[in-house]
Amino acid sequence: MAVWTSRGDIDTFGVTHTESGIAVEPLYTASDAPAPVPGPAAFPFTRGFREDGYRTRPWTFRQYAGHGGGSDTNGLLKYMVENGQSGLSIALDLPTQMGLDSDDPRANYEVGRLGVAIDRLADMEAVYDGIPIERISSSFTINGTAPVILAYYVAMADRRGIPRDQLAGTVQNDLLKEFVARGAYLYPPAASVRLATDVIEFCMRSVPKWNAISISAAHMRSAGATPVMSDGFMLSNAIAYCESVIARGIDIDDFAPNLSFLTSSYKDVFETVARFRACRTVWAEIARDRFGAQKERSMMFRVHSGGDIDAMTSEEPINNVARMALNAFAGACGGVQSMQVPCYDEAYEIPTEAAILNALRVQHIVAYESGVRYTADPFAGSYFVEDLTEKIAAQLRAIIEEVTSTGGSIEWISDGRMQAAISQEARVWEERVADGSEIRVGLGSGQRGMGGDGEITVHEFDPGAVDLQIKRLQEHRATRDSQAVTAALAALTTAAEGDTNVMELLVEAAKAGATTGEMCGALGDVFGDFDAPVGI
């Protein structure tokens, strides 16, 4: 029997249960509240890490952006920074995510469509032309090719003469969730964790301000898991990554400060706040009690909040702005370190420039007009929220115990148990949406414009950008030092065949002129492919 609450176990929804299916009472009193937890900046950090909350500094404002080639994305990033975005979040196209060059036949129709195409070091340099990377952090939503993307970024900094210890940012680098949620993996689970571990070790030693991994729950929620189930699997995966790094003889306090997390704010404000509080509590317990962490920063569940993109509707899309505001408010009340919210037009296409700016302004309004920054952990002491935090923390501990005591995350993923659990919840969720049990205001109205006579404007894809990207890539191959590339790729293959960390070899290959497809191909020759379990 599952240790998590399933939406399939309940008959009613909406006002009697949270989004994860946890029963809610009509009234909470002092008798329902658990014992008070320590204040902010005290173990287990349930109430956050700073006693002044957001008073002196709000969370980092990010919005996910990228399309076409490097110069297309460069202009968009500069526009967002000029309008108050305090950190960059780069969307990469599907071929880049899958380790394919833009002229690979398998990349047809996808180049630059859902993000920016990065085939070579010059593309990364075009994205950041005129942007002071030593003064602004960047987040890359990239997993299978995370080592390559980070190598390009570091190589770019080296060329600019910027010390690596001045670079700040994040690569998602969470391969385990790719096997159960998105499918953007390149190599088998064990090899994928080895590469993720190489990135963690490299950042610890060479790029100390960089978040080497963003262990993610949001994508598992999008795949169908309940929010609490996805958080439990996220923390179980975090244990697997920590065990892999520790197996190299590295102490938890040497690398845990470089770990970060990604889970999302959802329309259920109260459960969202309680989830962030519970995750902080349970991760602190894991870091200290399971791995023996001594540094407080090692115990901190530093989290980026993504919004509930699955709640965005194509019908009456202006309603999505209200959903975005709920996402942002819940994340802020939950004490996140950085945030992005979905855009009102994302049920149609990647967002337009206007929609991205609107989403950023939603964050600004919540930060500067709602009062959310008055005090740290503003829901603390609420009988309801404190009870819900305790119940969620108990479920998280139970999920972690179930996974870790029966083989751990890598085994659960390799044999399909984690995928099966999420698939079962996805079926229940889809049935609820189809029969109307899951209420989405405006769904079914047939109104696909912005209301009245207004029509929604969607992002227009530019095929010319693809032609230019491929032309430049082929010119690059024709003019580079082929012998240097061959030598760099051979050194990379040798490192992958042994136990040498591949990151510095990737940096050198990037500088030599190797492409994304070539570097990923060299690693694939060593690690092979993964045949996903069937019949889940």
XYZ file of C-alpha atoms in Angstrom:
536
model
C 0.000 0.000 0.000
C 1.330 3.434 -0.941
C 2.633 5.558 1.897
C 1.496 8.747 0.173
C -2.070 10.044 -0.011
C -3.606 9.267 -3.395
C -6.262 11.341 -5.085
C -7.856 8.037 -6.024
C -8.618 7.280 -2.367
C -11.054 10.153 -1.865
C -14.607 10.762 -3.018
C -14.897 14.514 -2.704
C -12.558 17.325 -3.574
C -12.322 21.076 -3.641
C -13.093 22.098 -0.054
C -12.527 18.893 1.932
C -9.042 17.890 0.736
C -5.875 19.637 -0.402
C -4.508 19.246 -3.901
C -2.497 16.239 -2.699
C -5.570 14.623 -1.174
C -4.870 15.435 2.487
C -8.110 15.728 4.475
C -8.927 19.211 5.763
C -11.176 19.980 8.745
C -13.797 22.756 8.531
C -12.332 24.438 11.621
C -8.934 24.391 13.324
C -8.336 25.395 16.937
C -5.362 25.561 19.261
C -5.806 21.871 20.062
C -4.942 21.002 16.427
C -1.667 22.887 16.366
C 1.559 20.960 16.993
C 4.246 22.216 19.335
C 5.787 25.524 18.190
C 8.789 25.196 15.895
C 12.021 27.205 16.306
C 12.132 30.623 14.711
C 13.741 31.522 11.360
C 17.466 30.803 10.965
C 17.288 27.957 13.511
C 17.337 24.200 12.834
C 15.330 22.639 11.235
C 14.655 25.895 9.355
C 10.921 25.265 9.056
C 10.398 29.024 9.199
C 13.182 29.902 6.771
C 16.797 30.988 6.862
C 16.618 34.727 7.581
C 15.143 36.374 10.640
C 14.173 39.420 8.593
C 12.609 37.370 5.807
C 12.441 39.446 2.625
C 12.656 42.832 4.361
C 16.160 43.713 3.170
C 16.091 41.712 -0.054
C 13.232 40.002 -1.918
C 13.590 36.698 -3.685
C 15.446 36.633 -7.027
C 13.061 37.548 -9.844
C 13.497 35.204 -12.797
C 11.424 34.528 -15.892
C 12.151 31.668 -18.254
C 13.178 32.963 -21.681
C 14.986 31.941 -24.838
C 14.291 31.261 -28.510
C 15.976 31.173 -31.900
C 19.711 31.814 -31.954
C 22.010 33.435 -29.455
C 21.458 37.007 -30.640
C 17.655 36.582 -30.503
C 17.823 35.529 -26.864
C 20.442 38.170 -26.015
C 18.068 40.982 -26.877
C 15.283 39.439 -24.809
C 17.523 38.978 -21.755
C 18.720 42.574 -21.884
C 15.131 43.783 -22.149
C 14.124 41.788 -19.050
C 17.084 43.023 -17.012
C 16.227 46.617 -17.979
C 12.728 45.973 -16.635
C 13.791 44.723 -13.214
C 14.621 41.044 -13.625
C 17.345 40.276 -11.073
C 18.452 36.862 -12.367
C 18.444 35.190 -15.781
C 16.686 31.911 -16.596
C 17.627 30.437 -19.955
C 15.328 28.209 -22.006
C 17.211 25.833 -24.313
C 15.668 24.233 -27.380
C 14.880 20.519 -27.506
C 17.823 19.526 -29.761
C 20.237 21.176 -27.309
C 18.534 19.357 -24.446
C 18.928 16.044 -26.285
C 22.551 16.547 -27.313
C 21.862 17.132 -31.005
C 23.437 19.731 -33.264
C 21.032 21.961 -35.156
C 21.808 20.320 -38.514
C 21.155 16.811 -37.205
C 18.157 15.358 -39.130
C 16.579 14.419 -35.793
C 16.482 18.119 -34.886
C 14.151 19.045 -37.755
C 11.316 21.422 -36.796
C 12.644 21.869 -33.251
C 15.697 24.138 -33.645
C 15.194 27.349 -31.682
C 11.492 26.680 -31.260
C 11.092 26.146 -27.502
C 14.360 27.769 -26.442
C 17.686 28.980 -27.731
C 19.916 26.686 -29.808
C 23.420 26.176 -28.370
C 25.612 24.209 -30.776
C 29.027 25.649 -29.893
C 30.840 28.054 -27.609
C 30.147 31.013 -29.938
C 26.397 30.518 -29.417
C 26.786 30.857 -25.651
C 28.898 33.961 -26.199
C 26.179 35.421 -28.429
C 23.544 34.845 -25.719
C 25.643 36.793 -23.196
C 27.119 39.466 -25.450
C 27.274 42.676 -23.415
C 25.900 41.003 -20.250
C 28.230 41.122 -17.197
C 28.138 37.475 -16.146
C 30.265 38.237 -13.089
C 27.443 40.444 -11.733
C 24.236 38.553 -12.548
C 23.340 34.915 -11.945
C 22.024 32.599 -14.638
C 19.867 29.506 -14.352
C 19.872 26.854 -17.085
C 16.974 24.412 -17.262
C 19.155 21.666 -18.697
C 19.747 18.088 -17.646
C 21.081 15.530 -20.114
C 23.518 18.070 -21.552
C 24.072 20.014 -18.319
C 27.822 19.205 -18.239
C 28.229 20.566 -21.775
C 26.218 23.746 -21.160
C 28.151 24.467 -17.967
C 31.405 23.822 -19.856
C 30.429 26.437 -22.466
C 29.616 28.958 -19.732
C 32.897 28.385 -17.893
C 34.867 28.499 -21.146
C 33.188 31.813 -21.971
C 34.198 33.206 -18.576
C 37.768 31.974 -19.062
C 37.931 33.761 -22.420
C 36.701 36.972 -20.804
C 39.279 36.674 -18.058
C 36.621 36.373 -15.354
C 37.702 34.247 -12.375
C 35.531 31.179 -12.033
C 34.844 31.911 -8.376
C 32.904 35.016 -9.459
C 30.358 33.022 -11.481
C 26.955 32.475 -9.895
C 24.068 30.456 -11.232
C 22.468 27.035 -11.541
C 22.346 24.099 -13.909
C 19.363 21.859 -13.253
C 21.443 18.712 -13.834
C 18.770 16.457 -12.278
C 18.834 13.389 -14.476
C 16.864 11.093 -12.201
C 13.630 13.033 -12.635
C 14.144 12.967 -16.411
C 13.623 9.203 -16.381
C 10.283 9.523 -14.608
C 8.899 12.802 -15.902
C 10.326 14.455 -19.038
C 12.363 11.848 -20.886
C 15.207 14.231 -21.780
C 17.936 11.821 -20.690
C 20.821 10.642 -22.842
C 22.467 7.793 -20.930
C 21.434 5.049 -18.446
C 20.604 6.049 -14.843
C 23.926 5.036 -13.263
C 25.972 6.829 -15.935
C 23.698 9.855 -15.677
C 24.241 10.073 -11.929
C 28.005 9.729 -12.505
C 27.935 12.770 -14.808
C 25.730 14.741 -12.419
C 28.240 13.904 -9.688
C 31.099 15.112 -11.901
C 29.307 18.470 -12.190
C 28.773 18.674 -8.418
C 32.430 17.900 -7.694
C 33.643 20.316 -10.377
C 31.552 23.182 -9.022
C 32.677 22.470 -5.474
C 36.319 22.749 -6.531
C 36.232 25.308 -9.350
C 32.966 27.289 -9.395
C 32.029 27.549 -5.700
C 29.146 30.012 -6.100
C 27.430 27.824 -8.671
C 24.462 25.618 -7.753
C 25.644 22.362 -9.284
C 22.226 20.744 -9.323
C 18.608 21.752 -8.865
C 16.911 18.602 -7.625
C 13.418 18.859 -8.972
C 9.871 17.942 -8.028
C 7.990 20.233 -10.414
C 8.341 18.019 -13.474
C 7.120 14.949 -11.590
C 4.050 16.957 -10.560
C 3.493 17.878 -14.216
C 3.762 14.187 -15.108
C 0.901 13.414 -12.730
C 2.283 12.999 -9.205
C 0.579 14.793 -6.347
C 2.594 17.759 -5.076
C 3.514 15.944 -1.862
C 4.436 12.730 -3.703
C 6.666 14.695 -6.087
C 8.405 16.396 -3.152
C 8.991 13.023 -1.490
C 10.538 11.574 -4.636
C 12.632 14.744 -5.051
C 14.127 14.310 -1.576
C 14.697 10.599 -2.210
C 16.584 11.507 -5.383
C 18.617 14.042 -3.398
C 19.761 11.230 -1.124
C 20.914 9.227 -4.154
C 22.970 12.151 -5.455
C 24.518 12.751 -2.034
C 25.453 9.084 -1.705
C 27.126 9.211 -5.120
C 29.258 12.221 -4.175
C 30.120 10.864 -0.730
C 31.259 7.605 -2.372
C 34.097 9.668 -3.885
C 35.368 10.432 -0.394
C 33.890 13.946 -0.325
C 32.376 15.220 2.915
C 28.745 16.369 2.888
C 29.733 19.848 4.083
C 32.078 20.273 1.128
C 29.368 19.933 -1.536
C 25.913 20.266 0.038
C 26.111 24.090 -0.009
C 26.132 23.754 -3.832
C 22.850 21.805 -3.874
C 19.569 23.519 -4.678
C 15.999 22.380 -5.243
C 13.073 23.107 -7.535
C 9.463 22.597 -6.570
C 6.518 24.646 -7.617
C 3.850 26.877 -6.179
C 0.342 25.751 -7.037
C -3.143 27.210 -6.821
C -3.599 25.599 -3.379
C -1.932 28.399 -1.433
C -2.101 26.780 1.989
C -0.710 23.416 0.896
C 2.021 25.190 -1.060
C 3.143 27.171 1.983
C 3.036 24.045 4.171
C 4.994 22.044 1.567
C 7.862 24.527 1.450
C 7.976 24.588 5.259
C 7.885 20.777 5.460
C 10.580 20.346 2.789
C 12.901 22.671 4.694
C 12.300 20.650 7.869
C 12.854 17.225 6.322
C 15.897 18.184 4.250
C 17.587 19.651 7.334
C 16.955 16.360 9.133
C 18.386 14.357 6.222
C 21.516 16.494 5.902
C 22.271 16.475 9.630
C 21.020 13.099 10.842
C 21.582 10.906 7.779
C 24.763 12.455 6.385
C 26.277 14.144 9.445
C 26.307 17.711 8.110
C 27.743 20.296 10.488
C 27.405 23.474 8.416
C 24.040 25.175 8.551
C 24.194 25.975 4.834
C 24.451 22.239 4.107
C 21.108 21.773 5.865
C 19.308 24.545 3.999
C 16.631 23.608 1.493
C 17.401 26.460 -0.913
C 14.586 26.365 -3.422
C 13.525 27.934 -6.682
C 9.773 28.061 -7.177
C 8.376 27.377 -10.607
C 4.723 28.196 -11.175
C 1.806 25.932 -11.949
C 2.059 25.954 -15.726
C -0.325 22.983 -15.903
C -3.126 25.212 -14.554
C -2.809 27.691 -17.431
C -5.839 27.430 -19.716
C -6.115 28.297 -23.391
C -9.739 29.294 -22.837
C -10.177 32.715 -21.208
C -6.394 33.043 -20.897
C -6.633 36.415 -19.127
C -7.790 34.402 -16.101
C -4.290 32.934 -15.965
C -2.961 36.234 -14.594
C -4.940 35.606 -11.394
C -3.478 32.092 -11.201
C 0.004 33.551 -11.674
C -0.566 35.938 -8.775
C -1.654 33.052 -6.537
C 1.492 31.130 -7.523
C 3.718 34.081 -6.711
C 1.983 34.892 -3.427
C 2.133 31.267 -2.258
C 5.814 30.976 -3.137
C 6.656 34.196 -1.326
C 4.710 33.178 1.775
C 6.517 29.849 1.606
C 9.917 31.554 1.749
C 11.491 30.639 -1.604
C 14.906 31.957 -2.665
C 14.037 32.582 -6.312
C 10.921 32.406 -8.416
C 9.457 32.357 -11.852
C 5.765 32.239 -12.680
C 4.177 30.905 -15.864
C 2.907 33.346 -18.446
C -0.743 33.816 -19.391
C -0.148 32.619 -22.968
C 1.827 29.450 -22.250
C -1.154 27.202 -22.993
C -0.597 28.239 -26.625
C 3.133 28.644 -27.243
C 6.332 29.786 -25.603
C 5.525 33.218 -24.161
C 5.719 36.486 -26.027
C 7.909 39.324 -24.796
C 4.807 41.106 -23.495
C 3.653 38.031 -21.578
C 7.071 37.521 -19.998
C 7.111 41.158 -18.874
C 3.607 40.771 -17.454
C 4.714 37.725 -15.435
C 7.678 39.675 -14.089
C 5.346 42.512 -13.112
C 3.133 40.022 -11.254
C 6.165 39.107 -9.161
C 6.936 42.795 -8.597
C 3.361 43.527 -7.490
C 3.408 40.638 -5.014
C 6.819 41.740 -3.708
C 6.131 45.461 -3.406
C 2.371 45.878 -3.037
C 0.978 42.845 -1.170
C 2.717 43.219 2.202
C 4.231 39.759 1.908
C 7.631 41.163 2.898
C 6.462 42.587 6.215
C 7.570 39.610 8.285
C 9.293 36.247 7.953
C 7.077 33.183 7.488
C 3.780 35.099 7.765
C 1.591 31.973 8.088
C 3.518 30.700 11.123
C 1.223 30.038 14.068
C -1.826 29.394 11.897
C -3.482 26.327 13.436
C -4.302 25.049 9.964
C -0.905 25.671 8.333
C 1.065 24.288 11.286
C -1.038 21.121 11.332
C -0.734 20.750 7.552
C 3.046 21.304 7.688
C 3.380 18.500 10.237
C 1.193 16.110 8.201
C 3.120 16.795 4.991
C 6.475 16.359 6.741
C 5.273 12.984 8.034
C 4.285 11.909 4.510
C 7.632 13.045 3.115
C 9.497 10.987 5.718
C 7.345 7.958 4.911
C 7.930 8.258 1.144
C 11.681 8.615 1.665
C 11.752 5.580 3.947
C 9.755 3.537 1.416
C 12.136 4.393 -1.427
C 15.455 4.202 0.413
C 14.625 0.967 2.264
C 13.673 -0.865 -0.931
C 16.643 -0.158 -3.197
C 16.794 3.646 -3.460
C 15.908 6.010 -6.270
C 18.219 4.588 -8.949
C 16.773 1.097 -8.484
C 13.212 2.426 -8.310
C 13.745 4.248 -11.607
C 15.637 1.439 -13.337
C 12.843 -1.064 -12.701
C 10.010 1.421 -13.232
C 8.485 1.617 -9.756
C 8.670 5.404 -9.522
C 7.300 5.828 -13.038
C 4.417 3.448 -12.264
C 3.446 5.331 -9.109
C 3.346 8.638 -10.977
C 1.486 7.094 -13.921
C -1.262 5.813 -11.640
C -1.743 9.262 -10.140
C -1.720 10.832 -13.615
C -4.602 8.588 -14.661
C -6.675 9.669 -11.656
C -5.879 13.329 -12.341
C -6.883 13.136 -15.998
C -10.157 11.449 -15.060
C -10.919 14.251 -12.610
C -10.223 16.921 -15.229
C -12.311 15.092 -17.833
C -15.371 14.610 -15.616
C -15.254 18.127 -14.172
C -14.325 17.129 -10.636
C -11.187 19.246 -10.948
C -12.526 22.775 -11.237
C -10.785 25.127 -13.675
C -12.603 28.397 -14.034
C -13.313 29.198 -17.671
C -12.471 25.717 -18.949
C -15.144 24.698 -21.426
C -16.247 28.264 -22.162
C -14.938 28.152 -25.725
C -13.560 31.692 -25.327
C -9.973 31.596 -26.618
C -9.288 35.328 -26.861
C -8.405 37.807 -24.135
C -12.044 38.721 -23.509
C -14.362 41.030 -25.424
C -12.957 41.716 -28.858
C -9.349 41.160 -27.804
C -7.393 38.431 -29.516
C -4.371 36.832 -27.892
C -1.036 37.370 -29.622
C 1.212 34.325 -29.642
C 4.939 33.971 -30.171
C 5.816 33.813 -33.871
C 8.528 31.367 -34.794
C 11.105 32.667 -37.270
C 12.289 29.926 -39.690
C 15.029 32.258 -40.891
C 16.697 31.998 -37.499
C 17.037 28.234 -38.043
C 18.657 28.666 -41.437
C 21.130 31.155 -39.982
C 21.917 28.885 -37.028
C 22.684 25.931 -39.302
C 24.707 28.080 -41.730
C 26.910 29.396 -38.911
C 27.359 25.916 -37.448
C 28.504 24.483 -40.763
C 30.861 27.408 -41.358
C 32.298 26.799 -37.888
C 33.003 23.143 -38.660
C 34.681 24.099 -41.929
C 37.051 26.655 -40.382
C 37.975 25.251 -36.959
C 41.134 23.321 -36.083
C 39.867 19.790 -36.706
C 42.943 18.153 -35.217
C 42.479 20.045 -31.955
C 38.831 18.974 -31.833
C 39.707 15.340 -32.486
C 42.327 15.372 -29.755
C 39.961 17.018 -27.264
C 37.201 14.503 -27.951
C 39.653 11.598 -27.592
C 40.755 12.926 -24.205
C 37.105 13.243 -23.184
C 36.390 9.643 -24.188
C 39.373 8.382 -22.209
C 38.217 10.258 -19.114
C 34.686 8.860 -19.454
C 36.024 5.309 -19.785
C 37.792 5.671 -16.446
C 36.834 7.496 -13.296
C 38.323 10.899 -14.168
C 35.955 13.848 -13.781
C 34.995 14.845 -17.332
C 34.170 18.503 -16.676
C 37.564 20.068 -17.309
C 37.873 17.943 -20.465
C 34.511 19.304 -21.635
C 35.686 22.870 -21.017
C 38.783 22.230 -23.119
C 36.749 20.563 -25.868
C 34.422 23.569 -25.963
C 37.386 25.919 -26.314
C 38.815 23.729 -29.075
C 35.595 24.086 -31.068
C 33.761 20.816 -30.416
C 29.993 20.976 -30.798
C 27.228 19.889 -28.453
C 26.448 16.844 -30.592
C 30.093 15.814 -30.789
C 30.728 16.048 -27.055
C 27.514 14.224 -26.178
C 28.262 11.639 -28.832
C 31.713 10.978 -27.387
C 30.152 10.355 -23.964
C 27.419 8.215 -25.512
C 30.001 5.964 -27.155
C 31.169 5.109 -23.640
C 27.921 5.075 -21.649
C 25.435 3.723 -24.204
C 21.653 4.179 -24.227
C 18.869 3.339 -21.780
C 15.929 1.092 -22.605
C 13.073 2.394 -20.483
C 10.917 -0.181 -18.656
C 7.727 -1.023 -20.554
C 4.267 -1.865 -19.324
C 4.193 0.855 -16.646
